[in-house]
Coordinates of C-alpha atoms in Angstrom, one line a residue:
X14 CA 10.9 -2.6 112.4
X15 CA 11.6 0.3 110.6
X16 CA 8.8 1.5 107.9
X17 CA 10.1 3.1 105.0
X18 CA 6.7 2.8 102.8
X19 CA 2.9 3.0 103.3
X20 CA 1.1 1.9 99.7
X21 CA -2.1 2.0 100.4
X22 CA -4.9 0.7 97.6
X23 CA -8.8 -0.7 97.9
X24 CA -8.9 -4.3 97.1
X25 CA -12.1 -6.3 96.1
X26 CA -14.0 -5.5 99.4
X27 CA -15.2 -2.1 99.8
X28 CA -14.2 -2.4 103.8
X29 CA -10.7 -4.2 103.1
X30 CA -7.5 -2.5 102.8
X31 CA -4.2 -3.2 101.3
X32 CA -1.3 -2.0 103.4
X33 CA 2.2 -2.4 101.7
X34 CA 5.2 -2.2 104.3
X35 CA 8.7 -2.2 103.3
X36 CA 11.2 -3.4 105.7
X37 CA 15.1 -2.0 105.4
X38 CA 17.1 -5.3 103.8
X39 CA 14.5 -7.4 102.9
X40 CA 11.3 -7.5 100.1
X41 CA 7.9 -6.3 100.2
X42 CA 5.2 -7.7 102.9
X43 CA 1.8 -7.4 101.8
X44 CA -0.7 -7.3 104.8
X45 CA -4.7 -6.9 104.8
X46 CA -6.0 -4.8 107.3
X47 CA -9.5 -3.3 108.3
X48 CA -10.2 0.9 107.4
X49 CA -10.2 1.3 111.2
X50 CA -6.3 -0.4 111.5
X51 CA -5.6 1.6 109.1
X52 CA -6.6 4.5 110.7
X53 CA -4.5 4.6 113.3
X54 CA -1.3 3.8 111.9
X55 CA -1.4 6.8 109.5
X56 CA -2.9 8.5 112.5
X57 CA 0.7 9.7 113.7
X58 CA 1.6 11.0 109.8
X59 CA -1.0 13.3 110.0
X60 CA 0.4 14.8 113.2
X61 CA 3.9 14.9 112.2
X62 CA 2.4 16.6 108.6
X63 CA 0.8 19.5 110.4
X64 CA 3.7 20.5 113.2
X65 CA 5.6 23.2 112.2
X66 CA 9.1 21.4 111.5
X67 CA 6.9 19.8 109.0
X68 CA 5.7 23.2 107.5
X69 CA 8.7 24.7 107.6
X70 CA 10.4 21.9 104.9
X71 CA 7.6 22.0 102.7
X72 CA 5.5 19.0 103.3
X73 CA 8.9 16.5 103.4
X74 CA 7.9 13.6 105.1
X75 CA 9.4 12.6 108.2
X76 CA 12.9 10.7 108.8
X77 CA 12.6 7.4 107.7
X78 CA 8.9 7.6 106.4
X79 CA 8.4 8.2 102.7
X80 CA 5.0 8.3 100.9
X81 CA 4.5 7.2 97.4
X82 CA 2.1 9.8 96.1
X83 CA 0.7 9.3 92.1
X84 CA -0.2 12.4 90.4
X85 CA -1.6 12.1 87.1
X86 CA 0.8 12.2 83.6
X87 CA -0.7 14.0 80.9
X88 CA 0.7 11.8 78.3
X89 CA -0.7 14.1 75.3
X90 CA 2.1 15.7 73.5
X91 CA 1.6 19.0 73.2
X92 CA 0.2 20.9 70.5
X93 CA 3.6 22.4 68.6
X94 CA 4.2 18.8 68.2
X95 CA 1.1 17.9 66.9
X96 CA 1.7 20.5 64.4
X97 CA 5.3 19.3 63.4
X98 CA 4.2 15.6 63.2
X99 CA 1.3 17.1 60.6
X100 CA 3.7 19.4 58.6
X101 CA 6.3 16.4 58.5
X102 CA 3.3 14.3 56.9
X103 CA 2.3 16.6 54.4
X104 CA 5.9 17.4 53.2
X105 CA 6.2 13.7 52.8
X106 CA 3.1 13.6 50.9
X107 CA 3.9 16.2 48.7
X108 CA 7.3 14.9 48.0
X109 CA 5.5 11.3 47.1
X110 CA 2.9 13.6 44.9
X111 CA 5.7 15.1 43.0
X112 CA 7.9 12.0 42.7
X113 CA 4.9 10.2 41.1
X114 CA 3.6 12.6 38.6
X115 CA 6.5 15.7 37.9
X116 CA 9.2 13.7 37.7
X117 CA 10.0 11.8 34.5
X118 CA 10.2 7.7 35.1
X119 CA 10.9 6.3 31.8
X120 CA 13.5 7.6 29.3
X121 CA 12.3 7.6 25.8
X122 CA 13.3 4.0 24.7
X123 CA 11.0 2.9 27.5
X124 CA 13.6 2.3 29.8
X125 CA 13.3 2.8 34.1
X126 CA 15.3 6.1 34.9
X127 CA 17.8 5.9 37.6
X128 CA 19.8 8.1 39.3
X129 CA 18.4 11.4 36.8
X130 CA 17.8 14.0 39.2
X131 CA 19.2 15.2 42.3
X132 CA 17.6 16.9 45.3
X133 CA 17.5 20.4 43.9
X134 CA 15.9 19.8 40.4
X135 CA 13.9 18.0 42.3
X136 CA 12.5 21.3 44.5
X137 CA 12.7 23.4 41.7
X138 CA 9.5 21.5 40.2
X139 CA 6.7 22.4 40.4
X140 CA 2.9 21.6 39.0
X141 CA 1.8 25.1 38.4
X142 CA 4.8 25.7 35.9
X143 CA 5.8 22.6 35.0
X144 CA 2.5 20.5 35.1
X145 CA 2.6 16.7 35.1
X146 CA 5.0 15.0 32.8
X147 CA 3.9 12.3 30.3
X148 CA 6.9 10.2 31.5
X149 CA 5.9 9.7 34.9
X150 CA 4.9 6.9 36.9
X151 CA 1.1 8.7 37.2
X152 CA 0.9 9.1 33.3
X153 CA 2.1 6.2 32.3
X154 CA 0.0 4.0 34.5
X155 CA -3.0 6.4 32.9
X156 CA -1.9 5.8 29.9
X157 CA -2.1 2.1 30.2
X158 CA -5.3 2.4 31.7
X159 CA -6.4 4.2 28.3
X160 CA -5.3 1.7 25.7
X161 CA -6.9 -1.4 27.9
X162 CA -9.8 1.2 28.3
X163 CA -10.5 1.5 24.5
X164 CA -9.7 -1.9 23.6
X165 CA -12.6 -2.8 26.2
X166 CA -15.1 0.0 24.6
X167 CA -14.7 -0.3 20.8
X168 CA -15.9 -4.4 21.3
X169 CA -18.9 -3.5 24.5
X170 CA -20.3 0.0 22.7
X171 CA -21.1 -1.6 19.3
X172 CA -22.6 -4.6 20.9
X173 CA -24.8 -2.5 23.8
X174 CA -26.0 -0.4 20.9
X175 CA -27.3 -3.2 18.8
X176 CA -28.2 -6.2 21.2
X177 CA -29.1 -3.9 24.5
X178 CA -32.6 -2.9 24.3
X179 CA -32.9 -1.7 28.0
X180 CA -32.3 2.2 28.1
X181 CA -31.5 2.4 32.0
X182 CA -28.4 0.2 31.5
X183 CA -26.9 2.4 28.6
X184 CA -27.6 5.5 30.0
X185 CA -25.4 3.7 32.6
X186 CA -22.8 2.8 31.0
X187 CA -23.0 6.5 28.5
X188 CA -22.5 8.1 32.0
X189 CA -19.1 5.6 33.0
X190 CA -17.8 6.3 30.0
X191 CA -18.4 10.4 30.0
X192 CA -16.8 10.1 33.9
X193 CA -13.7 8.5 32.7
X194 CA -13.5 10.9 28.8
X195 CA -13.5 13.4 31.3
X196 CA -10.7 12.6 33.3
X197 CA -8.7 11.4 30.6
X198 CA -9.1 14.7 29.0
X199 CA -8.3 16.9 31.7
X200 CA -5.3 14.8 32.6
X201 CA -4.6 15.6 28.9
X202 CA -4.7 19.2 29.9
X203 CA -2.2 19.1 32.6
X204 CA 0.2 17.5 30.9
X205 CA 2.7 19.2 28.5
X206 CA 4.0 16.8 25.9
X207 CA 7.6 17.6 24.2
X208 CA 7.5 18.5 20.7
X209 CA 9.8 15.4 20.0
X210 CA 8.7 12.7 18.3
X211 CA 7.8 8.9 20.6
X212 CA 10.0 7.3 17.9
X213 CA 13.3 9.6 18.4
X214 CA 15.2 8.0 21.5
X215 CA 17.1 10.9 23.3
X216 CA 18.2 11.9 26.4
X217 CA 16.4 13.5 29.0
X218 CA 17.7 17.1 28.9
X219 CA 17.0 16.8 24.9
X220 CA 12.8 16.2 25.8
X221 CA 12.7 18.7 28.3
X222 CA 14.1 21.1 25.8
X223 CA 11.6 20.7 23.3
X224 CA 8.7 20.6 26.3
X225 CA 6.8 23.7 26.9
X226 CA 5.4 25.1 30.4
X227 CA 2.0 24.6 31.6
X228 CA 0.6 28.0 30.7
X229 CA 2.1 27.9 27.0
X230 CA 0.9 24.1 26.5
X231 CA -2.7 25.0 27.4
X232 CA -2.6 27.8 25.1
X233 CA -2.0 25.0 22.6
X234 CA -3.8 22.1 23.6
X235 CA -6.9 24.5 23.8
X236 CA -7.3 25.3 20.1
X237 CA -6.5 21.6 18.4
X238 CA -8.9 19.5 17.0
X239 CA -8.0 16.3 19.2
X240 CA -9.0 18.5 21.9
X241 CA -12.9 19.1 20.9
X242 CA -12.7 15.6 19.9
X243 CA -11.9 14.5 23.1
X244 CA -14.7 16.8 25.0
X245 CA -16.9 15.9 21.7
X246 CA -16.1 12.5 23.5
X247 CA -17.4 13.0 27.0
X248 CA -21.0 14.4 26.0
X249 CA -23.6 11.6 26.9
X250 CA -25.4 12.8 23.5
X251 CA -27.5 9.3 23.6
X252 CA -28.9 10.5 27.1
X253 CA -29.7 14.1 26.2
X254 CA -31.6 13.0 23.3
X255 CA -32.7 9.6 24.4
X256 CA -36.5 11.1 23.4
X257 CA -35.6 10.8 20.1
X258 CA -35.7 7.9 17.5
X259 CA -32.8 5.4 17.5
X260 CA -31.3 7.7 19.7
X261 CA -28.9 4.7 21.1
X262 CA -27.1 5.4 18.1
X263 CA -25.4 8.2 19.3
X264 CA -23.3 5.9 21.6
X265 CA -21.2 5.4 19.3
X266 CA -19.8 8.8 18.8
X267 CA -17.7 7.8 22.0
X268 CA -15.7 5.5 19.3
X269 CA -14.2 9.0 17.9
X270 CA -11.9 8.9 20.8
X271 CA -10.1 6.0 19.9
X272 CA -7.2 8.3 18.3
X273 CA -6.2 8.0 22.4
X274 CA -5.4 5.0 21.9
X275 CA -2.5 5.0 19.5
X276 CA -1.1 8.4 21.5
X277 CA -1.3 6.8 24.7
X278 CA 0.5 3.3 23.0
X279 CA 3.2 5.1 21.0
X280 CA 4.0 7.2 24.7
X281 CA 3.4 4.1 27.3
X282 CA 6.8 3.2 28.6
X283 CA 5.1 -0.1 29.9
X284 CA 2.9 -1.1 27.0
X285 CA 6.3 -1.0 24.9
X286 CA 7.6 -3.0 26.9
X287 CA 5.2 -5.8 26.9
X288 CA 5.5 -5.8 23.1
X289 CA 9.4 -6.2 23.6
X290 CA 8.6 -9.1 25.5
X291 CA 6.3 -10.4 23.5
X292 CA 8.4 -10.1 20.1
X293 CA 11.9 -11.2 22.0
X294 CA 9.6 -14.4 23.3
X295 CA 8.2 -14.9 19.5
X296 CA 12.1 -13.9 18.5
X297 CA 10.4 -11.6 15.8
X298 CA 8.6 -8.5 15.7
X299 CA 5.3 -10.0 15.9
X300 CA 3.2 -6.9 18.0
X301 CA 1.7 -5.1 15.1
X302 CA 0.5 -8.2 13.2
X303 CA -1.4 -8.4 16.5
X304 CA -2.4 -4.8 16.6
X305 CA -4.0 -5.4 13.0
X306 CA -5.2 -8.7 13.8
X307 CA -7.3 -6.8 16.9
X308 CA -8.3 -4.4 14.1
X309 CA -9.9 -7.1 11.9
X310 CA -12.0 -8.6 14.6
X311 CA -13.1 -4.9 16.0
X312 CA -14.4 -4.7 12.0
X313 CA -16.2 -8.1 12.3
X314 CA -17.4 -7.1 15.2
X315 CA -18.8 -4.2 14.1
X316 CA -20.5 -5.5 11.2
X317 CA -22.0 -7.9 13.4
X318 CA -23.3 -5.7 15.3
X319 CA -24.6 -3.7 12.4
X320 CA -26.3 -6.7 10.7
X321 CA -28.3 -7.2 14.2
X322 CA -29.5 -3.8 14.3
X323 CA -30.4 -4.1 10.9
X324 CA -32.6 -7.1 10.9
X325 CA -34.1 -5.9 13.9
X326 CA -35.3 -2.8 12.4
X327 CA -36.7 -5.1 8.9
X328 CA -38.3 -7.9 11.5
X329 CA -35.2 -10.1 10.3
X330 CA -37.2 -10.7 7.2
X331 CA -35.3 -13.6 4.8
X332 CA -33.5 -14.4 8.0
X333 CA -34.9 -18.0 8.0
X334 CA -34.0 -19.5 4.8
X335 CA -30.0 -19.1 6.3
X336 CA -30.8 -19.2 10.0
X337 CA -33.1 -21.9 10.5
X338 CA -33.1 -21.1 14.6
X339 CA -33.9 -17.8 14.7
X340 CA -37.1 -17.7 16.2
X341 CA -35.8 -19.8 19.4
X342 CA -32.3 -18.2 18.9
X343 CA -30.5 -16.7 22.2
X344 CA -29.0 -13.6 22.2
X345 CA -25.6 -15.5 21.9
X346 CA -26.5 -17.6 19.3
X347 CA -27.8 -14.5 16.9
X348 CA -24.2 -12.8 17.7
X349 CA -22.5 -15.9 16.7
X350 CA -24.3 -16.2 14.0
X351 CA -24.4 -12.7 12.9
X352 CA -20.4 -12.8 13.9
X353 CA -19.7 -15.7 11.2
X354 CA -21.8 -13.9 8.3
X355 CA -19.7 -10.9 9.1
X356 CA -16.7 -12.5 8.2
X357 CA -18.0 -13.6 4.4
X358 CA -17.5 -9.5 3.9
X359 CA -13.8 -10.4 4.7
X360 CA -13.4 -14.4 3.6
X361 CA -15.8 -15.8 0.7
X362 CA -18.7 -16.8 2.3
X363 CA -22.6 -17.8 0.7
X364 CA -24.6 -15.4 3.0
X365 CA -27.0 -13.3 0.7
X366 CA -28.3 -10.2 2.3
X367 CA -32.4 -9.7 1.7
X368 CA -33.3 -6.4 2.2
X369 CA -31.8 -3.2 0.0
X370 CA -30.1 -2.0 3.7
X371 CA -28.8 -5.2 4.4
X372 CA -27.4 -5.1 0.5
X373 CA -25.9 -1.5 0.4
X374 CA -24.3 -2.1 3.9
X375 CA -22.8 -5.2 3.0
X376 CA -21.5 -3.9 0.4
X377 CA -19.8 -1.2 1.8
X378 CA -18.4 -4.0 4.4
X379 CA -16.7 -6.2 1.5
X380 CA -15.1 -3.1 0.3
X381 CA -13.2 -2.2 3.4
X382 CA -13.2 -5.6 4.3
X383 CA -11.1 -6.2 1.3
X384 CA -8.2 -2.9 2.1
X385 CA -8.7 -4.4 5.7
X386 CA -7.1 -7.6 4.8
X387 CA -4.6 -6.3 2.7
X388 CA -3.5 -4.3 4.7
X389 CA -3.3 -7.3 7.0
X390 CA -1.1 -8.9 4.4
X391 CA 1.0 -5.8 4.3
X392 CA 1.4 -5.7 8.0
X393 CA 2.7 -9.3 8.4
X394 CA 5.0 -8.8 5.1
X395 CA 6.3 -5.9 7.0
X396 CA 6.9 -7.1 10.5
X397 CA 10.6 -8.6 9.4
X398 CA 11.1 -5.5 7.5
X399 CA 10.2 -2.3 9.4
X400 CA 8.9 0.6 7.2
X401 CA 11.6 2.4 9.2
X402 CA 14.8 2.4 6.8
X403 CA 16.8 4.2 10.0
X404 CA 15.2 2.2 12.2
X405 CA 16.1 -1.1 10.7
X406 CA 19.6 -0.3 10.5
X407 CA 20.1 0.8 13.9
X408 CA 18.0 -2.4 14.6
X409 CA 20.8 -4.3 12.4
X410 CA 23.8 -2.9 13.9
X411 CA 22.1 -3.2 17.9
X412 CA 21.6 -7.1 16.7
X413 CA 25.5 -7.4 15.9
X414 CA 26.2 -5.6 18.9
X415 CA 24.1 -8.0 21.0
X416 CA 25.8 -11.1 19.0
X417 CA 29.5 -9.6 19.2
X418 CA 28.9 -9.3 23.5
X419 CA 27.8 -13.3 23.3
X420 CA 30.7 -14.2 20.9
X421 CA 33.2 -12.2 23.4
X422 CA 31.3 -13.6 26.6
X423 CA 32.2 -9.8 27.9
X424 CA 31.4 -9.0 31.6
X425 CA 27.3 -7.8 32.3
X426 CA 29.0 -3.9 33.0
X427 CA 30.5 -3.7 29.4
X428 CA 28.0 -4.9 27.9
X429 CA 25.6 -2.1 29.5
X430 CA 28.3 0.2 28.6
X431 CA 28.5 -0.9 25.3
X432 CA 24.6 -0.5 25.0
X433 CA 24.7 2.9 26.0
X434 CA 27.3 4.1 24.2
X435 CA 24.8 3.2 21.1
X436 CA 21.6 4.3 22.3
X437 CA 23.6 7.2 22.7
X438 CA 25.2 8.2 19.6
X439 CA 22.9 6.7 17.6
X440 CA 19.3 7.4 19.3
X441 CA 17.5 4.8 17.6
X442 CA 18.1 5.9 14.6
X443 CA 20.9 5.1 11.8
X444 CA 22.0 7.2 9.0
X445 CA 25.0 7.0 6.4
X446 CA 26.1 11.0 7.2
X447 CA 28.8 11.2 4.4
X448 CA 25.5 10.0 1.7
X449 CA 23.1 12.3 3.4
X450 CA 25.6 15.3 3.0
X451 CA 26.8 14.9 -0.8
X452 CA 23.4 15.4 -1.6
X453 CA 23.2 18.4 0.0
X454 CA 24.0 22.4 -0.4
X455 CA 26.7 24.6 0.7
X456 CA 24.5 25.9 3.3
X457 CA 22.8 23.5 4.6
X458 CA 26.2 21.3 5.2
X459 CA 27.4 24.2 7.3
X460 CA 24.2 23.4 10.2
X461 CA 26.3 20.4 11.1
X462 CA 28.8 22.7 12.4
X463 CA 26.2 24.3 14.3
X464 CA 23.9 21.9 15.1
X465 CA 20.2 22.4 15.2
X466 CA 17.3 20.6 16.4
X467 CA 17.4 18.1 13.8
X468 CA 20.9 17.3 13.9
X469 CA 21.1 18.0 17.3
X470 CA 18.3 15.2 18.2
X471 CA 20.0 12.6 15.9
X472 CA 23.4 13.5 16.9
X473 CA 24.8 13.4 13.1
X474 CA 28.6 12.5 13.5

């Protein structure tokens, strides 16, 4: 028998061996033998390992006798590759970072961007000269966030003001609300917003025209009013002066920032969108009757809330003769209560207020109670007819587009075409050019031959 192999390794029993001999032609024999067995068959290896003719070829093991050695395999890579794996992932993350908030995602008629921007506009942006773009995924997901933000804190401020009597909960809720001003205002900061109007649709090249760098933007943004309004915003003033009388009061100051609202809704690619959906699904442009229906029961709410306050500064006095409960009443039965007198400053009702307060600030209620509802009136008059004469027509002429492509059954590509061929001369807005120019001079029907910014936006002709 011919040994080609000697695998030696310790079994379960500390004076056991394992002894693995391989045999030329045929498999593997595994045979158990004692240490001193052992012993003396590797006895001759040592011999042959220290005569010379061993020396002299390096430690090779004699004819026909090979030993399996294991070394240990450092199976860390090595540190230049740590370093490239790291620099791969943070080029990826910065790509991601300036995919999500420099590039623009939404086109100004609230449409997904595709295929914009290649690789090397791309590189050339960058947040230090640029800054983040309204457009973008990143802003108009914050931008959503805003408008569900205020709609949540011009109902809860009004109502922790009047029915929350413990301090540690608003001061809270003041320092939430300062936390998330702030970020909303610096985000504000950072992001320069073109001088083109959210109701003009053009193209791409068009906004970024009329959109000014970081460094000239926050020369800008620095000195307007809606700026100090917004930091007026983030001050907890109710917890710096929470020593003082009826400080709560001064909660409400963080209602000033609603203006963020209408910016952020006018700009939001995706709130559009879900008042598209909602006025094709009502098959009538039915969003801003609910945008001033939202109003009218903010204003009920507030005078709610207000009446409250009121009667809990006066010790409710009178309130019994109309509110036969109140002395058992819940603090949802006295805002429900409270909530349906409110609306008799809007809808006839037979509440009569008792104290000269509750008098003066009713009165002042029915009064705006009164435009309120009118303009409520207005606003549903006016959702089948847009204030927008421009507007309305390009909304006529997109309507006969969209039944012409039904009549002609066309083919789902031409009728994309056809789309953007009118979004495109016409960017949302229609005009009669040959009226619009007979009424003007000499010189100003020679800018059409040079076009400016307005006629260049609208694309006149």
């Amino acid at each position: 028998m011919t040994m080609e192999l000697f695998n030696c390794r310790r079994s379960g029993s500390e004076h056991e061996t394992i002894l693995s001999v391989v045999q030329e032609g045929s498999e593997s024999n595994i045979v158990p033998v004692h240490n001193h067995h052992l012993t003396r068959l590797l006895e001759p290896k040592r011999l042959l390992a220290s005569s010379p003719e061993a020396s002299r070829r390096a430690g090779s093991p004699p004819p026909g006798i090979s030993f399996q050695q294991t070394t240990p395999v450092d199976t860390a890579p090595p540190q230049s590759a740590l370093l490239k794996t790291f620099h791969i992932l943070v080029n990826r993350g910065q790509e991601w970072i300036r995919f999500l908030t420099l590039i623009p995602a939404f086109g100004s008629n609230g449409q997904l961007l595709s295929k914009e921007f290649d690789a090397k506009d791309i590189s050339e942006l960058s947040f230090l000269a640029n800054g983040m773009h309204p457009k973008s995924y990143f802003n108009t997901i914050c931008d959503l966030i805003i408008i569900i933000q205020f709609i949540v804190v011009v109902w809860f401020v009004p109502f922790l003001v009047a029915y929350q009597e413990d301090d540690g909960i608003r001061h809270l809720v003041s320092g939430v609300l300062s936390i998330l001003f702030a970020v909303n205002t610096a985000i504000s900061g950072v992001t320069p917003i073109s001088k083109v109007s959210n109701t003009i649709i053009c193209t791409v090249a068009e906004y970024e025209e009329q959109r000014p760098s970081l460094s000239t933007w926050i020369k800008e943004w620095i000195i307007k009013k809606e700026t100090w309004l917004a930091i007026l915003t983030t001050i907890p003033f109710d917890v710096i002066f929470s020593s003082l009388p009826h400080s709560k009061l001064l909660l409400l100051i963080r209602l000033l920032g609603v203006f963020k609202m209408a910016e952020a809704g006018s700009r939001c690619a995706l709130w559009q969108c879900m008042n598209q959906c909602l006025d094709k699904a009502a098959g009538m442009p039915i969003s801003n009757i609910f945008s001033i229906a939202y109003g009218m029961i903010i204003f009920i709410h507030i005078n709610a809330c207000e009446m409250y306050y009121l009667g809990t500064l006066s010790g409710f006095v009178g309130w019994e003769t109309a509110f036969f409960h109140i002395h058992d009443a819940s603090t949802f039965d006295f805002y429900a209560w409270t909530f349906l007198q409110s609306v008799s400053h809007m809808f006839p009702n037979s509440f009569i207020p008792q104290t000269a307060t509750e008098q003066l600030m009713g009165s002042v209620f029915n009064v705006f109670g009164a435009v309120l509802y009118a303009s409520f009136i207005g606003a549903i008059s006016n959702a089948v007819m847009s204030v927008n004469p421009a507007g309305r027509l390009y909304s006529q002429k997109m309507e006969q587009l969209n039944d012409y492509v039904k009549w002609k059954n066309l083919a789902t590509d031409t009728e994309k075409k056809l789309f953007k061929f009118y979004e495109t001369k016409y960017r949302g807005k229609y005009f009669d050019e040959d009226l619009l120019l007979t009424e003007m001079n000499e010189s100003l029907r020679a800018v059409k031959s040079n076009p400016g910014p307005l006629f260049g936006l609208y694309n006149i002709g």
